Amino acid sequence: MAVLCKCHPLQSSKLLSRILAYVSIRLRDNESKVTEACRTLVSSVVLHIVPVHSVPTNTTDDSTSGDAKGIQVHGDDIWLQVFETVAAPLLKDSNAVGENATKCLCSVVQPTEFDGHTLPSDEILLAHATRVHSFFKSILSASVAKMNGSTMYASFSPVFLLLQSACQLAHEVNSRCGFKELFVCIVPYAGFIFEAIEDVFQYAPREDWVLRKRGIELLTMLLEYFALSDDAIAESTKESVFETLSYVGGMIQYLQSAKLLFRRS
């Protein structure tokens, strides 16, 4: 199905609702290989069906190519609506099938090639980043809101996973394509994310090592991509990141006292 989406996107777009329904059904198998296949299919939908799904039927072929020109014609509101259509069943299923749906939602934010690891070419990645911009802001805001003031720390784990994908996409599209808008979206939430990670290490159950590992990975990304990289973001936005680093000092001291590995595996 992923190959059909890539080779025949316009025809496959007519079956989008059925494809998403099939993904929802297969996620309930709760098998790692099935979940990875679903992620590959979702990535193919995002990269190949989304660019043509929002195009009116009377447009020319030039406007369905998914390039920057076509993106500007339809506007952020159209792309937001299309991405919300793709993400809606996954958000709904996140309560029913848990993390499997969240992993597929990560593929909506950061799609990959068929191997499940390789990112698309610079041109395709930039086109995706431009299309996903409005949805990126929306899902980022909703994810942070779930953690803000919450003491249900077990629910932070899938949020951390989704935020990792968001940070990775922002970093890749900035370093490879010079597209900084996604970085700018993350900056206002940096302080809230730092606080959430700190709360996890102070108050969350110690036996939930997956949650703690994801917290360390996310914190490492924030430091590496935002605070410690000279090329990460423009000086005007980097200043906002450094204002949140007071949270990091206490976090590092806590990690050192707990003798936890401060690195990504």
mmCIF file of C-alpha atoms in Angstrom:
data_model
loop_
_atom_site.group_PDB
_atom_site.id
_atom_site.type_symbol
_atom_site.label_atom_id
_atom_site.label_comp_id
_atom_site.label_asym_id
_atom_site.label_seq_id
_atom_site.Cartn_x
_atom_site.Cartn_y
_atom_site.Cartn_z
ATOM 1 C CA MET A 1 0.000 0.000 0.000
ATOM 2 C CA ALA A 2 2.878 2.367 0.729
ATOM 3 C CA VAL A 3 4.264 1.727 -2.756
ATOM 4 C CA LEU A 4 0.866 2.421 -4.308
ATOM 5 C CA CYS A 5 0.696 5.720 -2.416
ATOM 6 C CA LYS A 6 4.071 6.696 -3.837
ATOM 7 C CA CYS A 7 3.513 5.527 -7.412
ATOM 8 C CA HIS A 8 -0.181 6.460 -7.742
ATOM 9 C CA PRO A 9 -0.806 9.251 -5.215
ATOM 10 C CA LEU A 10 -3.794 10.841 -6.946
ATOM 11 C CA GLN A 11 -5.673 7.559 -7.264
ATOM 12 C CA SER A 12 -4.675 6.500 -3.738
ATOM 13 C CA SER A 13 -5.896 9.796 -2.290
ATOM 14 C CA LYS A 14 -9.449 8.719 -3.094
ATOM 15 C CA LEU A 15 -8.948 5.818 -0.684
ATOM 16 C CA LEU A 16 -7.441 7.891 2.136
ATOM 17 C CA SER A 17 -10.206 7.197 4.648
ATOM 18 C CA ARG A 18 -9.984 3.446 3.982
ATOM 19 C CA ILE A 19 -6.197 3.492 4.299
ATOM 20 C CA LEU A 20 -6.375 5.258 7.658
ATOM 21 C CA ALA A 21 -9.094 2.884 8.854
ATOM 22 C CA TYR A 22 -6.913 -0.077 7.882
ATOM 23 C CA VAL A 23 -3.982 1.400 9.813
ATOM 24 C CA SER A 24 -6.191 1.780 12.888
ATOM 25 C CA ILE A 25 -7.261 -1.857 12.662
ATOM 26 C CA ARG A 26 -3.747 -3.233 12.230
ATOM 27 C CA LEU A 27 -2.350 -1.176 15.106
ATOM 28 C CA ARG A 28 -4.488 -3.289 17.397
ATOM 29 C CA ASP A 29 -2.374 -6.322 16.496
ATOM 30 C CA ASN A 30 0.178 -4.882 18.931
ATOM 31 C CA GLU A 31 3.131 -6.437 17.110
ATOM 32 C CA SER A 32 6.290 -4.433 16.549
ATOM 33 C CA LYS A 33 6.712 -5.404 12.882
ATOM 34 C CA VAL A 34 3.094 -4.543 12.119
ATOM 35 C CA THR A 35 3.484 -1.195 13.857
ATOM 36 C CA GLU A 36 6.614 -0.424 11.835
ATOM 37 C CA ALA A 37 4.766 -1.305 8.630
ATOM 38 C CA CYS A 38 1.949 1.034 9.659
ATOM 39 C CA ARG A 39 4.476 3.804 10.268
ATOM 40 C CA THR A 40 5.900 3.258 6.797
ATOM 41 C CA LEU A 41 2.425 3.472 5.307
ATOM 42 C CA VAL A 42 1.617 6.660 7.234
ATOM 43 C CA SER A 43 4.903 8.192 6.062
ATOM 44 C CA SER A 44 4.005 7.372 2.473
ATOM 45 C CA VAL A 45 0.578 8.947 2.942
ATOM 46 C CA VAL A 46 2.144 12.136 4.325
ATOM 47 C CA LEU A 47 4.814 12.424 1.639
ATOM 48 C CA HIS A 48 2.778 11.440 -1.413
ATOM 49 C CA ILE A 49 -0.981 11.605 -0.786
ATOM 50 C CA VAL A 50 -1.124 14.777 1.308
ATOM 51 C CA PRO A 51 0.378 17.003 -1.440
ATOM 52 C CA VAL A 52 -2.351 15.993 -3.893
ATOM 53 C CA HIS A 53 -5.228 15.359 -1.493
ATOM 54 C CA SER A 54 -5.763 19.071 -0.846
ATOM 55 C CA VAL A 55 -5.559 20.029 -4.520
ATOM 56 C CA PRO A 56 -8.914 20.847 -6.161
ATOM 57 C CA THR A 57 -9.880 18.612 -9.071
ATOM 58 C CA ASN A 58 -9.627 21.458 -11.595
ATOM 59 C CA THR A 59 -5.970 22.255 -10.871
ATOM 60 C CA THR A 60 -3.211 21.534 -13.324
ATOM 61 C CA ASP A 61 -0.522 18.946 -12.877
ATOM 62 C CA ASP A 62 1.990 21.659 -11.996
ATOM 63 C CA SER A 63 0.097 22.451 -8.797
ATOM 64 C CA THR A 64 0.066 18.841 -7.630
ATOM 65 C CA SER A 65 3.797 18.355 -7.564
ATOM 66 C CA GLY A 66 4.109 19.195 -3.860
ATOM 67 C CA ASP A 67 6.808 21.805 -4.426
ATOM 68 C CA ALA A 68 7.036 25.133 -2.632
ATOM 69 C CA LYS A 69 5.014 26.904 -5.341
ATOM 70 C CA GLY A 70 2.070 24.572 -4.927
ATOM 71 C CA ILE A 71 2.244 24.919 -1.159
ATOM 72 C CA GLN A 72 1.949 28.694 -1.271
ATOM 73 C CA VAL A 73 -1.105 28.550 -3.511
ATOM 74 C CA HIS A 74 -3.239 26.548 -1.091
ATOM 75 C CA GLY A 75 -2.176 28.196 2.169
ATOM 76 C CA ASP A 76 -1.610 27.036 5.714
ATOM 77 C CA ASP A 77 -5.300 26.551 6.514
ATOM 78 C CA ILE A 78 -5.726 23.959 3.768
ATOM 79 C CA TRP A 79 -2.644 22.017 4.842
ATOM 80 C CA LEU A 80 -3.727 22.151 8.486
ATOM 81 C CA GLN A 81 -7.078 20.666 7.544
ATOM 82 C CA VAL A 82 -5.490 17.855 5.545
ATOM 83 C CA PHE A 83 -2.990 16.939 8.267
ATOM 84 C CA GLU A 84 -5.748 16.996 10.871
ATOM 85 C CA THR A 85 -7.691 14.562 8.677
ATOM 86 C CA VAL A 86 -4.715 12.191 8.603
ATOM 87 C CA ALA A 87 -3.944 12.561 12.307
ATOM 88 C CA ALA A 88 -7.516 12.395 13.645
ATOM 89 C CA PRO A 89 -7.883 8.574 13.716
ATOM 90 C CA LEU A 90 -4.396 8.238 15.214
ATOM 91 C CA LEU A 91 -5.170 10.733 17.963
ATOM 92 C CA LYS A 92 -8.404 8.886 18.653
ATOM 93 C CA ASP A 93 -6.661 5.518 18.719
ATOM 94 C CA SER A 94 -3.924 6.754 21.048
ATOM 95 C CA ASN A 95 -6.347 6.048 23.897
ATOM 96 C CA ALA A 96 -7.353 2.636 22.542
ATOM 97 C CA VAL A 97 -4.066 1.201 21.298
ATOM 98 C CA GLY A 98 -1.693 3.499 23.171
ATOM 99 C CA GLU A 99 1.823 4.023 21.990
ATOM 100 C CA ASN A 100 1.462 2.282 18.627
ATOM 101 C CA ALA A 101 -0.786 5.102 17.438
ATOM 102 C CA THR A 102 1.619 7.676 18.868
ATOM 103 C CA LYS A 103 4.460 6.152 16.859
ATOM 104 C CA CYS A 104 2.392 6.547 13.703
ATOM 105 C CA LEU A 105 1.627 10.117 14.722
ATOM 106 C CA CYS A 106 5.390 10.655 14.915
ATOM 107 C CA SER A 107 5.531 9.584 11.265
ATOM 108 C CA VAL A 108 2.967 12.253 10.419
ATOM 109 C CA VAL A 109 5.315 14.850 11.904
ATOM 110 C CA GLN A 110 8.576 13.296 10.695
ATOM 111 C CA PRO A 111 7.972 10.902 7.775
ATOM 112 C CA THR A 112 10.681 8.547 6.556
ATOM 113 C CA GLU A 113 11.452 6.461 3.512
ATOM 114 C CA PHE A 114 10.449 2.803 3.198
ATOM 115 C CA ASP A 115 13.249 1.587 5.476
ATOM 116 C CA GLY A 116 11.667 3.457 8.381
ATOM 117 C CA HIS A 117 14.846 5.384 9.210
ATOM 118 C CA THR A 118 16.108 7.373 6.226
ATOM 119 C CA LEU A 119 14.719 10.873 5.892
ATOM 120 C CA PRO A 120 13.543 12.138 2.488
ATOM 121 C CA SER A 121 15.715 14.231 0.188
ATOM 122 C CA ASP A 122 16.259 17.902 0.994
ATOM 123 C CA GLU A 123 13.676 19.028 -1.556
ATOM 124 C CA ILE A 124 10.978 16.670 -0.296
ATOM 125 C CA LEU A 125 11.836 17.391 3.341
ATOM 126 C CA LEU A 126 11.539 21.147 2.796
ATOM 127 C CA ALA A 127 8.214 20.743 1.002
ATOM 128 C CA HIS A 128 6.906 18.610 3.874
ATOM 129 C CA ALA A 129 8.116 21.098 6.502
ATOM 130 C CA THR A 130 6.342 23.936 4.712
ATOM 131 C CA ARG A 131 3.118 21.957 4.480
ATOM 132 C CA VAL A 132 3.200 20.656 8.053
ATOM 133 C CA HIS A 133 4.050 24.040 9.595
ATOM 134 C CA SER A 134 0.547 24.906 10.856
ATOM 135 C CA PHE A 135 -0.170 21.369 12.051
ATOM 136 C CA PHE A 136 3.268 21.318 13.705
ATOM 137 C CA LYS A 137 2.325 24.363 15.785
ATOM 138 C CA SER A 138 -1.037 22.849 16.662
ATOM 139 C CA ILE A 139 0.235 19.431 17.740
ATOM 140 C CA LEU A 140 3.122 21.012 19.644
ATOM 141 C CA SER A 141 0.753 23.231 21.615
ATOM 142 C CA ALA A 142 -1.601 20.327 22.353
ATOM 143 C CA SER A 143 1.270 18.076 23.480
ATOM 144 C CA VAL A 144 2.673 20.627 25.911
ATOM 145 C CA ALA A 145 -0.824 21.370 27.235
ATOM 146 C CA LYS A 146 -1.229 17.689 28.179
ATOM 147 C CA MET A 147 1.777 17.951 30.510
ATOM 148 C CA ASN A 148 1.225 21.454 31.883
ATOM 149 C CA GLY A 149 0.242 21.065 35.539
ATOM 150 C CA SER A 150 -0.402 17.333 35.201
ATOM 151 C CA THR A 151 0.828 14.729 37.683
ATOM 152 C CA MET A 152 -0.103 11.782 35.437
ATOM 153 C CA TYR A 153 3.541 11.193 34.593
ATOM 154 C CA ALA A 154 2.948 7.895 32.814
ATOM 155 C CA SER A 155 1.123 9.860 30.108
ATOM 156 C CA PHE A 156 4.259 11.945 29.489
ATOM 157 C CA SER A 157 6.090 9.070 27.774
ATOM 158 C CA PRO A 158 4.224 9.206 24.415
ATOM 159 C CA VAL A 159 4.337 13.009 24.558
ATOM 160 C CA PHE A 160 8.125 12.900 24.959
ATOM 161 C CA LEU A 161 8.297 10.538 21.975
ATOM 162 C CA LEU A 162 6.255 12.911 19.816
ATOM 163 C CA LEU A 163 8.300 15.921 20.933
ATOM 164 C CA GLN A 164 11.480 14.052 19.971
ATOM 165 C CA SER A 165 10.164 13.684 16.421
ATOM 166 C CA ALA A 166 9.247 17.370 16.378
ATOM 167 C CA CYS A 167 12.728 18.407 17.528
ATOM 168 C CA GLN A 168 14.412 16.091 15.030
ATOM 169 C CA LEU A 169 12.359 17.443 12.139
ATOM 170 C CA ALA A 170 13.045 21.038 13.171
ATOM 171 C CA HIS A 171 16.766 20.299 13.404
ATOM 172 C CA GLU A 172 17.005 18.429 10.105
ATOM 173 C CA VAL A 173 15.047 20.934 8.036
ATOM 174 C CA ASN A 174 17.030 23.792 9.563
ATOM 175 C CA SER A 175 20.478 22.260 9.111
ATOM 176 C CA ARG A 176 19.793 20.808 5.661
ATOM 177 C CA CYS A 177 17.429 23.371 4.145
ATOM 178 C CA GLY A 178 17.805 26.531 6.217
ATOM 179 C CA PHE A 179 14.109 26.445 7.175
ATOM 180 C CA LYS A 180 13.968 27.907 10.701
ATOM 181 C CA GLU A 181 10.211 28.292 11.193
ATOM 182 C CA LEU A 182 9.791 24.973 13.003
ATOM 183 C CA PHE A 183 12.571 25.882 15.422
ATOM 184 C CA VAL A 184 10.794 29.147 16.153
ATOM 185 C CA CYS A 185 7.626 27.174 16.967
ATOM 186 C CA ILE A 186 9.408 25.135 19.655
ATOM 187 C CA VAL A 187 11.195 28.008 21.402
ATOM 188 C CA PRO A 188 8.200 29.351 23.411
ATOM 189 C CA TYR A 189 7.570 25.888 24.864
ATOM 190 C CA ALA A 190 11.169 25.100 25.844
ATOM 191 C CA GLY A 191 10.700 26.163 29.461
ATOM 192 C CA PHE A 192 7.548 24.066 29.882
ATOM 193 C CA ILE A 193 9.279 21.031 28.386
ATOM 194 C CA PHE A 194 12.300 21.432 30.665
ATOM 195 C CA GLU A 195 9.976 21.621 33.681
ATOM 196 C CA ALA A 196 8.089 18.504 32.587
ATOM 197 C CA ILE A 197 11.325 16.518 32.243
ATOM 198 C CA GLU A 198 12.492 17.730 35.639
ATOM 199 C CA ASP A 199 9.173 16.743 37.231
ATOM 200 C CA VAL A 200 9.491 13.255 35.752
ATOM 201 C CA PHE A 201 12.869 12.686 37.389
ATOM 202 C CA GLN A 202 11.741 14.094 40.704
ATOM 203 C CA TYR A 203 8.260 12.649 41.076
ATOM 204 C CA ALA A 204 7.566 9.899 38.513
ATOM 205 C CA PRO A 205 7.847 6.226 39.544
ATOM 206 C CA ARG A 206 11.484 5.147 39.381
ATOM 207 C CA GLU A 207 10.622 1.800 37.801
ATOM 208 C CA ASP A 208 9.358 3.525 34.635
ATOM 209 C CA TRP A 209 12.770 3.510 32.978
ATOM 210 C CA VAL A 210 11.337 4.041 29.455
ATOM 211 C CA LEU A 211 9.827 7.354 30.551
ATOM 212 C CA ARG A 212 13.114 8.470 32.109
ATOM 213 C CA LYS A 213 15.133 7.386 29.087
ATOM 214 C CA ARG A 214 12.883 9.388 26.769
ATOM 215 C CA GLY A 215 13.146 12.367 29.081
ATOM 216 C CA ILE A 216 16.944 12.242 28.886
ATOM 217 C CA GLU A 217 16.837 11.872 25.098
ATOM 218 C CA LEU A 218 14.486 14.824 24.734
ATOM 219 C CA LEU A 219 16.550 16.999 27.076
ATOM 220 C CA THR A 220 19.713 16.109 25.165
ATOM 221 C CA MET A 221 18.051 17.122 21.892
ATOM 222 C CA LEU A 222 16.914 20.446 23.304
ATOM 223 C CA LEU A 223 20.405 21.231 24.536
ATOM 224 C CA GLU A 224 22.182 20.007 21.409
ATOM 225 C CA TYR A 225 19.844 21.487 18.814
ATOM 226 C CA PHE A 226 18.924 24.739 20.538
ATOM 227 C CA ALA A 227 21.220 25.892 23.324
ATOM 228 C CA LEU A 228 24.620 24.513 22.305
ATOM 229 C CA SER A 229 24.576 24.848 18.517
ATOM 230 C CA ASP A 230 25.832 28.090 16.987
ATOM 231 C CA ASP A 231 23.814 27.443 13.851
ATOM 232 C CA ALA A 232 20.661 26.158 15.508
ATOM 233 C CA ILE A 233 18.506 29.269 15.320
ATOM 234 C CA ALA A 234 18.751 32.992 14.751
ATOM 235 C CA GLU A 235 20.158 35.079 17.599
ATOM 236 C CA SER A 236 16.780 36.681 18.258
ATOM 237 C CA THR A 237 15.203 33.318 19.035
ATOM 238 C CA LYS A 238 18.277 31.762 20.647
ATOM 239 C CA GLU A 239 18.076 34.389 23.388
ATOM 240 C CA SER A 240 14.659 33.039 24.345
ATOM 241 C CA VAL A 241 16.135 29.554 24.736
ATOM 242 C CA PHE A 242 18.890 30.721 27.058
ATOM 243 C CA GLU A 243 16.274 32.335 29.297
ATOM 244 C CA THR A 244 14.973 28.833 30.061
ATOM 245 C CA LEU A 245 18.348 27.277 30.907
ATOM 246 C CA SER A 246 17.872 27.915 34.630
ATOM 247 C CA TYR A 247 15.722 24.781 34.558
ATOM 248 C CA VAL A 248 18.560 22.755 33.101
ATOM 249 C CA GLY A 249 21.055 23.464 35.880
ATOM 250 C CA GLY A 250 18.926 21.733 38.483
ATOM 251 C CA MET A 251 18.180 18.911 36.060
ATOM 252 C CA ILE A 252 21.859 18.201 35.391
ATOM 253 C CA GLN A 253 22.658 18.226 39.116
ATOM 254 C CA TYR A 254 19.826 15.795 39.750
ATOM 255 C CA LEU A 255 20.954 13.452 36.985
ATOM 256 C CA GLN A 256 24.525 13.514 38.259
ATOM 257 C CA SER A 257 23.462 12.823 41.835
ATOM 258 C CA ALA A 258 21.310 9.941 40.630
ATOM 259 C CA LYS A 259 24.268 8.605 38.596
ATOM 260 C CA LEU A 260 22.179 8.341 35.454
ATOM 261 C CA LEU A 261 23.685 8.181 31.984
ATOM 262 C CA PHE A 262 23.285 11.516 30.269
ATOM 263 C CA ARG A 263 23.455 10.308 26.725
ATOM 264 C CA ARG A 264 21.314 8.839 23.988
ATOM 265 C CA SER A 265 21.583 5.116 23.383
#
